[in-house]
Amino acid sequence: MKQNISRRNWLRNGAMLTAGVGLLPSQWDSLLAKSPKRSKSHFQLSQLAEEAKIINDFPKLKARLLANENPYGPSQKAKDAMIEAMEIGYRYSFFGAGELSDLIAGSFGLTKENILLGAGSTELLTSVAYYLAIAGKKKGKIICADPPYDWLMISAAEHGMEWEGVPVTKDNKHNLDAIASKVTEDTPLVYICNPANPNGTVVDTDQLVSFCKEVSKKTTVLVDEAYIDYVDDPDKQSMASLIKEGHNIMVARTFSKVHGFAGIRMGYLLGQQDLLDEVMKYSSTISKQFSTSSLSGLAIAGAKVSFQDKEFTKYCLDKTKEGKAFVYKVLEDLDYEYVPSSTNFILFPLRMHGEQLQKAMFEKGVGIRKWKFAKQHWCRVSIGKMEELELFAEAFRDVVG
């Protein structure tokens, strides 16, 4: 049964999620236990809940390779812009968000009416989830891949919605045909993370375009492109052009990855104006012309510069490719298979229990992530600086022999 939702409850729960990294493991367990029953999925805990369980070990880490952060960011130009913005930090940045919206939307051939800014894409995914749960007319299951990046689904489940994960293919990619077969007229949303987290795989562009065009006739398709900058041709492989064509598509992006803004917080959501106007009611944005309560003037100033700093973007991408090649070689030398990655992390199957590996690696000062799906334990390692990856290699060799 759908929970009775008041704006006070919505704000309270949103604050809990935003502050989630400060919760103790027992508090996370309690929070998740109160979630309404959802469809069976191999992936049961949200990304943040899993991070919260090991947050107290972060200071001990010599190599933090568990959150897919960009260790090279933000760029020096972005830092300079934020330092300059501090001089007028006592002022409300009323018009900065509108300028940033114009800049980003214009790069896609869209207007500021087609974009919402947020404190990272997670805030915007949460807003979409709350809109669907509270005001959405379709009350079927949200459809996504299994395993998913599950932030949106967990947020929706907190307010009574259900979701269903469709197992990925043998090569760890979205099974678009199987996902499409699950969609009905009552499906509120289809969520596609491309490139995928935690898999690191990317869907064939032509197939995804066809999928989005067909499925969006029945329901909204949200494509999470948090890692799109790491693919060979981001402009071609993005689904943002479908918005300009008028399709019922939303595209979520973040500055947390290649721009190095994970701790600064900046993201955006692209879509049709009427849909974004509804989602905006469940966000911190009160007007697309003005800054929002969740965004600082420093973040806005830095984002405007970073978005245009193509030289820094290329530097980060080159470093990531170098790091991935190093990790691939380490795994190959140990006769380990891995999933070829189109992101800044690598997923590979384990020959031991994931918790056992994670604990052993943490004891050696190396933070990694673990998963279990398709009856297999997996490790995900983020691409940090080379010295961090060398620590990973040394620790991993010691642990697995």
Short mmCIF file of C-alpha atoms in Angstrom, two decimals:
data_model
loop_
_atom_site.label_atom_id
_atom_site.label_comp_id
_atom_site.label_asym_id
_atom_site.label_seq_id
_atom_site.Cartn_x
_atom_site.Cartn_y
_atom_site.Cartn_z
CA MET A 1 0.00 0.00 0.00
CA LYS A 2 1.28 3.46 -0.85
CA GLN A 3 2.42 5.46 2.14
CA ASN A 4 0.70 8.69 3.09
CA ILE A 5 3.20 11.36 2.08
CA SER A 6 3.28 14.89 3.41
CA ARG A 7 5.73 17.54 2.30
CA ARG A 8 7.17 17.49 5.82
CA ASN A 9 7.83 13.74 5.57
CA TRP A 10 9.29 14.17 2.10
CA LEU A 11 11.70 16.85 3.29
CA ARG A 12 12.61 14.83 6.38
CA ASN A 13 13.36 11.68 4.37
CA GLY A 14 15.26 13.68 1.79
CA ALA A 15 17.41 15.17 4.51
CA MET A 16 18.11 11.69 5.88
CA LEU A 17 19.29 10.49 2.50
CA THR A 18 21.41 13.56 1.90
CA ALA A 19 23.06 13.18 5.28
CA GLY A 20 23.29 9.41 4.94
CA VAL A 21 27.05 9.23 5.00
CA GLY A 22 26.88 10.23 8.65
CA LEU A 23 24.68 7.32 9.69
CA LEU A 24 26.03 4.37 11.61
CA PRO A 25 25.67 0.91 10.01
CA SER A 26 22.93 0.00 12.49
CA GLN A 27 21.03 3.16 11.57
CA TRP A 28 21.27 2.31 7.86
CA ASP A 29 19.95 -1.18 8.56
CA SER A 30 17.00 0.36 10.42
CA LEU A 31 16.30 2.83 7.62
CA LEU A 32 16.36 0.15 4.93
CA ALA A 33 14.25 -2.21 7.04
CA LYS A 34 11.47 0.38 7.06
CA SER A 35 11.39 0.52 3.26
CA PRO A 36 8.24 -0.94 1.68
CA LYS A 37 8.58 -4.40 0.17
CA ARG A 38 10.04 -4.25 -3.33
CA SER A 39 10.51 -6.67 -6.17
CA LYS A 40 13.20 -9.31 -5.73
CA SER A 41 16.64 -8.24 -6.89
CA HIS A 42 20.13 -9.64 -6.39
CA PHE A 43 21.22 -6.11 -5.54
CA GLN A 44 19.74 -5.30 -2.15
CA LEU A 45 21.58 -2.37 -0.57
CA SER A 46 21.96 1.08 -2.04
CA GLN A 47 25.40 2.37 -2.98
CA LEU A 48 25.35 4.87 -0.14
CA ALA A 49 24.23 2.32 2.43
CA GLU A 50 27.14 0.09 1.49
CA GLU A 51 29.58 3.01 1.70
CA ALA A 52 28.15 4.00 5.08
CA LYS A 53 29.00 0.59 6.52
CA ILE A 54 32.71 1.21 5.92
CA ILE A 55 32.83 4.99 6.24
CA ASN A 56 34.71 4.82 9.54
CA ASP A 57 37.60 3.04 7.81
CA PHE A 58 38.16 5.82 5.26
CA PRO A 59 40.87 7.63 7.27
CA LYS A 60 42.90 4.42 7.36
CA LEU A 61 42.98 4.03 3.58
CA LYS A 62 46.12 4.69 1.60
CA ALA A 63 44.32 3.95 -1.67
CA ARG A 64 40.65 4.99 -1.79
CA LEU A 65 39.43 3.03 -4.79
CA LEU A 66 35.79 2.47 -3.88
CA ALA A 67 33.76 5.54 -4.88
CA ASN A 68 34.72 6.13 -8.55
CA GLU A 69 36.14 9.56 -7.77
CA ASN A 70 38.46 11.49 -10.07
CA PRO A 71 41.68 11.99 -8.06
CA TYR A 72 42.91 14.67 -10.50
CA GLY A 73 40.02 17.10 -10.14
CA PRO A 74 38.81 19.71 -9.93
CA SER A 75 40.87 21.52 -12.54
CA GLN A 76 43.09 24.42 -11.57
CA LYS A 77 40.90 26.77 -13.60
CA ALA A 78 37.83 25.59 -11.69
CA LYS A 79 39.66 26.01 -8.38
CA ASP A 80 40.66 29.56 -9.33
CA ALA A 81 37.06 30.38 -10.25
CA MET A 82 35.78 29.05 -6.93
CA ILE A 83 38.42 30.97 -4.97
CA GLU A 84 37.39 34.14 -6.79
CA ALA A 85 33.74 33.40 -6.04
CA MET A 86 34.58 33.22 -2.34
CA GLU A 87 35.21 36.97 -2.39
CA ILE A 88 31.48 37.51 -2.87
CA GLY A 89 30.44 34.41 -0.96
CA TYR A 90 28.36 36.57 1.36
CA ARG A 91 25.96 37.27 -1.53
CA TYR A 92 23.21 35.00 -2.80
CA SER A 93 24.11 33.78 -6.28
CA PHE A 94 20.71 34.59 -7.75
CA PHE A 95 21.59 34.48 -11.43
CA GLY A 96 24.52 32.09 -11.53
CA ALA A 97 22.37 28.99 -11.95
CA GLY A 98 20.57 30.49 -14.93
CA GLU A 99 23.87 31.28 -16.63
CA LEU A 100 25.14 27.75 -16.03
CA SER A 101 21.87 26.29 -17.28
CA ASP A 102 22.12 28.34 -20.48
CA LEU A 103 25.69 27.16 -21.01
CA ILE A 104 24.97 23.46 -20.52
CA ALA A 105 21.60 23.34 -22.27
CA GLY A 106 22.96 25.32 -25.21
CA SER A 107 25.68 22.73 -25.77
CA PHE A 108 22.89 20.20 -26.48
CA GLY A 109 20.83 22.56 -28.63
CA LEU A 110 18.33 22.98 -25.79
CA THR A 111 17.20 25.89 -23.60
CA LYS A 112 17.20 26.43 -19.84
CA GLU A 113 13.60 25.19 -19.83
CA ASN A 114 15.02 21.74 -20.63
CA ILE A 115 17.40 21.53 -17.68
CA LEU A 116 17.35 21.25 -13.89
CA LEU A 117 20.46 21.73 -11.79
CA GLY A 118 21.07 19.88 -8.55
CA ALA A 119 23.70 19.08 -5.94
CA GLY A 120 24.98 16.11 -7.91
CA SER A 121 22.80 13.88 -10.05
CA THR A 122 21.74 11.93 -6.94
CA GLU A 123 19.64 14.87 -5.77
CA LEU A 124 17.91 14.93 -9.14
CA LEU A 125 17.36 11.16 -9.21
CA THR A 126 15.79 11.50 -5.78
CA SER A 127 13.53 14.29 -7.06
CA VAL A 128 12.38 12.10 -9.94
CA ALA A 129 11.66 9.26 -7.52
CA TYR A 130 9.62 11.50 -5.22
CA TYR A 131 7.68 12.94 -8.14
CA LEU A 132 6.79 9.44 -9.36
CA ALA A 133 5.81 8.25 -5.89
CA ILE A 134 3.84 11.29 -4.79
CA ALA A 135 2.38 12.85 -7.92
CA GLY A 136 2.88 10.28 -10.66
CA LYS A 137 -0.25 8.72 -12.13
CA LYS A 138 1.37 5.39 -13.05
CA LYS A 139 1.81 3.04 -10.09
CA GLY A 140 3.40 0.00 -11.70
CA LYS A 141 6.99 -1.11 -11.15
CA ILE A 142 10.02 0.94 -12.15
CA ILE A 143 12.05 -1.21 -14.54
CA CYS A 144 15.86 -1.26 -14.51
CA ALA A 145 18.80 -3.60 -15.02
CA ASP A 146 19.97 -6.05 -12.37
CA PRO A 147 22.41 -5.21 -10.88
CA PRO A 148 21.56 -1.50 -11.08
CA TYR A 149 22.87 1.73 -9.71
CA ASP A 150 19.89 1.75 -7.39
CA TRP A 151 19.68 5.24 -5.88
CA LEU A 152 16.48 6.20 -7.71
CA MET A 153 14.80 2.87 -7.03
CA ILE A 154 15.64 2.90 -3.31
CA SER A 155 14.34 6.49 -3.06
CA ALA A 156 11.09 5.52 -4.77
CA ALA A 157 10.72 2.42 -2.59
CA GLU A 158 11.00 4.60 0.49
CA HIS A 159 7.65 6.04 -0.59
CA GLY A 160 5.83 2.86 -1.44
CA MET A 161 6.80 2.17 -5.04
CA GLU A 162 8.11 -1.13 -6.37
CA TRP A 163 10.84 -1.81 -8.88
CA GLU A 164 11.98 -4.80 -10.88
CA GLY A 165 15.50 -5.57 -11.99
CA VAL A 166 16.07 -7.39 -15.28
CA PRO A 167 19.27 -9.51 -15.23
CA VAL A 168 22.07 -8.27 -17.46
CA THR A 169 23.32 -10.36 -20.37
CA LYS A 170 26.21 -12.81 -20.12
CA ASP A 171 28.57 -10.03 -21.18
CA ASN A 172 27.23 -7.80 -18.38
CA LYS A 173 25.26 -5.41 -20.58
CA HIS A 174 21.68 -4.16 -20.35
CA ASN A 175 19.28 -6.68 -21.87
CA LEU A 176 17.22 -4.11 -23.73
CA ASP A 177 14.81 -6.61 -25.28
CA ALA A 178 14.05 -8.17 -21.90
CA ILE A 179 13.62 -4.75 -20.30
CA ALA A 180 11.26 -3.64 -23.07
CA SER A 181 9.17 -6.79 -22.60
CA LYS A 182 8.52 -5.78 -18.96
CA VAL A 183 7.13 -2.36 -19.86
CA THR A 184 3.37 -1.84 -19.67
CA GLU A 185 1.11 1.19 -19.89
CA ASP A 186 1.29 1.37 -16.08
CA THR A 187 5.11 1.42 -15.90
CA PRO A 188 6.08 4.80 -14.39
CA LEU A 189 9.71 4.81 -15.53
CA VAL A 190 12.46 2.81 -17.20
CA TYR A 191 15.90 3.55 -15.76
CA ILE A 192 18.99 2.89 -17.89
CA CYS A 193 22.47 3.60 -16.53
CA ASN A 194 24.75 3.91 -19.56
CA PRO A 195 27.65 3.34 -19.15
CA ALA A 196 26.51 0.98 -16.44
CA ASN A 197 27.44 1.01 -12.77
CA PRO A 198 28.64 -1.40 -11.36
CA ASN A 199 29.35 -3.26 -14.62
CA GLY A 200 31.23 -0.58 -16.54
CA THR A 201 29.70 -1.67 -19.84
CA VAL A 202 28.09 0.46 -22.52
CA VAL A 203 25.07 -0.32 -24.70
CA ASP A 204 25.30 -0.19 -28.49
CA THR A 205 24.24 3.35 -29.42
CA ASP A 206 21.93 2.48 -32.32
CA GLN A 207 20.19 -0.19 -30.24
CA LEU A 208 19.71 2.20 -27.33
CA VAL A 209 18.33 4.92 -29.60
CA SER A 210 15.78 2.50 -31.04
CA PHE A 211 14.92 1.26 -27.55
CA CYS A 212 14.41 4.78 -26.20
CA LYS A 213 12.25 5.84 -29.12
CA GLU A 214 9.95 2.82 -28.81
CA VAL A 215 9.73 2.53 -25.03
CA SER A 216 9.23 6.28 -24.54
CA LYS A 217 5.93 5.94 -26.39
CA LYS A 218 4.65 4.05 -23.34
CA THR A 219 6.54 5.66 -20.48
CA THR A 220 9.42 7.94 -19.56
CA VAL A 221 12.94 6.61 -20.09
CA LEU A 222 15.63 8.06 -17.83
CA VAL A 223 19.18 7.49 -19.06
CA ASP A 224 21.79 8.07 -16.37
CA GLU A 225 24.95 9.23 -18.16
CA ALA A 226 27.16 9.80 -15.12
CA TYR A 227 30.07 8.06 -16.89
CA ILE A 228 29.37 9.13 -20.48
CA ASP A 229 32.56 11.24 -20.67
CA TYR A 230 34.63 8.04 -20.55
CA VAL A 231 33.24 6.53 -23.77
CA ASP A 232 34.96 7.03 -27.12
CA ASP A 233 32.42 9.52 -28.53
CA PRO A 234 30.26 11.04 -25.77
CA ASP A 235 28.32 13.35 -28.06
CA LYS A 236 27.32 10.53 -30.39
CA GLN A 237 26.59 8.00 -27.66
CA SER A 238 24.48 10.32 -25.51
CA MET A 239 20.69 10.14 -25.68
CA ALA A 240 20.34 13.90 -25.14
CA SER A 241 19.60 14.50 -28.83
CA LEU A 242 16.35 12.57 -28.43
CA ILE A 243 15.10 15.28 -26.09
CA LYS A 244 15.52 17.89 -28.81
CA GLU A 245 13.55 15.59 -31.12
CA GLY A 246 10.68 15.68 -28.62
CA HIS A 247 10.86 12.16 -27.17
CA ASN A 248 9.81 11.40 -23.59
CA ILE A 249 13.40 11.02 -22.41
CA MET A 250 15.34 12.36 -19.44
CA VAL A 251 19.14 12.37 -19.24
CA ALA A 252 20.95 12.70 -15.91
CA ARG A 253 24.55 13.85 -15.72
CA THR A 254 27.00 14.71 -12.96
CA PHE A 255 30.14 16.75 -12.43
CA SER A 256 31.29 14.21 -9.82
CA LYS A 257 33.30 12.04 -12.19
CA VAL A 258 35.51 13.50 -14.91
CA HIS A 259 35.14 17.05 -13.51
CA GLY A 260 36.23 15.96 -10.03
CA PHE A 261 33.31 17.65 -8.22
CA ALA A 262 32.25 14.69 -6.04
CA GLY A 263 32.63 16.70 -2.83
CA ILE A 264 31.55 20.01 -4.37
CA ARG A 265 28.25 18.66 -5.74
CA MET A 266 26.87 19.58 -9.15
CA GLY A 267 24.65 17.70 -11.56
CA TYR A 268 21.91 18.30 -14.10
CA LEU A 269 18.84 16.67 -15.56
CA LEU A 270 17.76 17.19 -19.17
CA GLY A 271 14.23 16.59 -20.40
CA GLN A 272 11.00 17.99 -21.81
CA GLN A 273 9.88 21.23 -20.16
CA ASP A 274 6.52 19.99 -18.90
CA LEU A 275 8.07 16.95 -17.22
CA LEU A 276 10.92 18.89 -15.63
CA ASP A 277 8.43 21.46 -14.34
CA GLU A 278 6.74 18.64 -12.41
CA VAL A 279 9.99 17.12 -11.15
CA MET A 280 11.13 20.59 -10.06
CA LYS A 281 8.31 20.68 -7.49
CA TYR A 282 10.14 17.91 -5.62
CA SER A 283 13.60 19.45 -5.86
CA SER A 284 15.28 22.38 -4.15
CA THR A 285 14.80 24.47 -7.30
CA ILE A 286 12.12 27.15 -7.15
CA SER A 287 12.90 28.75 -10.51
CA LYS A 288 15.04 27.82 -13.49
CA GLN A 289 16.16 31.43 -13.65
CA PHE A 290 17.73 31.54 -10.21
CA SER A 291 20.12 29.57 -8.05
CA THR A 292 18.74 26.80 -5.88
CA SER A 293 19.00 26.35 -2.16
CA SER A 294 21.17 23.24 -2.60
CA LEU A 295 23.80 24.84 -4.83
CA SER A 296 26.51 27.15 -3.61
CA GLY A 297 27.84 30.05 -5.62
CA LEU A 298 31.25 28.39 -5.47
CA ALA A 299 29.97 25.19 -7.09
CA ILE A 300 28.23 27.18 -9.82
CA ALA A 301 31.31 29.28 -10.54
CA GLY A 302 33.55 26.23 -10.70
CA ALA A 303 31.15 24.27 -12.87
CA LYS A 304 30.88 27.05 -15.46
CA VAL A 305 34.64 26.98 -15.93
CA SER A 306 35.10 23.22 -15.69
CA PHE A 307 32.39 22.53 -18.27
CA GLN A 308 34.47 24.44 -20.83
CA ASP A 309 37.89 23.17 -19.75
CA LYS A 310 38.37 20.55 -22.46
CA GLU A 311 42.12 20.36 -21.93
CA PHE A 312 41.64 19.19 -18.34
CA THR A 313 38.96 16.72 -19.38
CA LYS A 314 41.34 15.16 -21.91
CA TYR A 315 44.09 14.97 -19.28
CA CYS A 316 41.80 13.09 -16.88
CA LEU A 317 40.59 10.72 -19.59
CA ASP A 318 44.16 9.94 -20.64
CA LYS A 319 45.16 9.24 -17.04
CA THR A 320 42.13 6.98 -16.60
CA LYS A 321 43.02 4.98 -19.72
CA GLU A 322 46.57 4.59 -18.43
CA GLY A 323 45.27 3.39 -15.07
CA LYS A 324 42.83 0.92 -16.60
CA ALA A 325 45.58 -0.57 -18.76
CA PHE A 326 47.68 -1.06 -15.63
CA VAL A 327 44.89 -2.85 -13.72
CA TYR A 328 44.02 -4.99 -16.75
CA LYS A 329 47.65 -6.15 -16.87
CA VAL A 330 47.68 -6.93 -13.13
CA LEU A 331 44.55 -9.06 -13.48
CA GLU A 332 45.80 -10.79 -16.63
CA ASP A 333 49.09 -11.69 -14.95
CA LEU A 334 47.10 -13.34 -12.16
CA ASP A 335 44.88 -15.12 -14.70
CA TYR A 336 41.80 -13.15 -13.62
CA GLU A 337 39.05 -12.25 -16.07
CA TYR A 338 37.51 -8.77 -16.02
CA VAL A 339 34.70 -6.80 -17.64
CA PRO A 340 36.13 -4.35 -20.23
CA SER A 341 35.22 -0.93 -18.88
CA SER A 342 33.85 2.24 -20.48
CA THR A 343 34.08 4.08 -17.14
CA ASN A 344 36.64 5.00 -14.49
CA PHE A 345 36.36 1.67 -12.68
CA ILE A 346 36.80 -2.04 -13.43
CA LEU A 347 34.58 -4.93 -12.34
CA PHE A 348 35.97 -8.45 -12.17
CA PRO A 349 34.77 -11.83 -10.82
CA LEU A 350 36.36 -13.22 -7.67
CA ARG A 351 37.44 -16.70 -6.62
CA MET A 352 36.69 -15.95 -2.98
CA HIS A 353 33.95 -14.35 -0.89
CA GLY A 354 33.67 -10.62 -1.52
CA GLU A 355 33.58 -9.70 2.16
CA GLN A 356 36.74 -11.73 2.75
CA LEU A 357 38.58 -9.86 0.01
CA GLN A 358 37.29 -6.45 1.06
CA LYS A 359 38.34 -6.98 4.68
CA ALA A 360 41.79 -8.21 3.69
CA MET A 361 42.30 -5.28 1.31
CA PHE A 362 41.13 -2.78 3.92
CA GLU A 363 43.62 -4.19 6.38
CA LYS A 364 46.30 -3.36 3.82
CA GLY A 365 44.96 0.19 3.41
CA VAL A 366 43.23 -0.36 0.07
CA GLY A 367 39.52 0.38 -0.27
CA ILE A 368 37.57 -1.55 -2.92
CA ARG A 369 33.90 -2.45 -3.46
CA LYS A 370 32.29 -5.88 -3.50
CA TRP A 371 29.15 -7.22 -5.17
CA LYS A 372 27.30 -10.47 -5.49
CA PHE A 373 25.01 -11.12 -8.43
CA ALA A 374 24.45 -13.93 -10.92
CA LYS A 375 25.63 -16.33 -8.18
CA GLN A 376 29.09 -14.78 -8.38
CA HIS A 377 31.16 -12.56 -6.07
CA TRP A 378 32.66 -9.50 -7.77
CA CYS A 379 35.16 -6.77 -7.01
CA ARG A 380 34.96 -3.21 -8.33
CA VAL A 381 38.09 -1.09 -8.23
CA SER A 382 38.09 2.62 -9.07
CA ILE A 383 40.88 4.05 -11.19
CA GLY A 384 42.89 6.26 -8.86
CA LYS A 385 46.34 7.72 -9.27
CA MET A 386 49.08 5.34 -10.37
CA GLU A 387 50.60 5.15 -6.89
CA GLU A 388 47.21 4.07 -5.53
CA LEU A 389 46.83 1.43 -8.22
CA GLU A 390 50.29 0.11 -7.44
CA LEU A 391 49.20 -0.28 -3.80
CA PHE A 392 46.10 -2.12 -5.03
CA ALA A 393 48.23 -4.43 -7.17
CA GLU A 394 50.60 -5.25 -4.31
CA ALA A 395 47.78 -5.86 -1.83
CA PHE A 396 45.71 -7.91 -4.27
CA ARG A 397 48.66 -10.15 -5.14
CA ASP A 398 49.30 -10.75 -1.45
CA VAL A 399 45.65 -11.59 -0.72
CA VAL A 400 44.95 -13.91 -3.65
CA GLY A 401 48.40 -15.46 -3.75
#
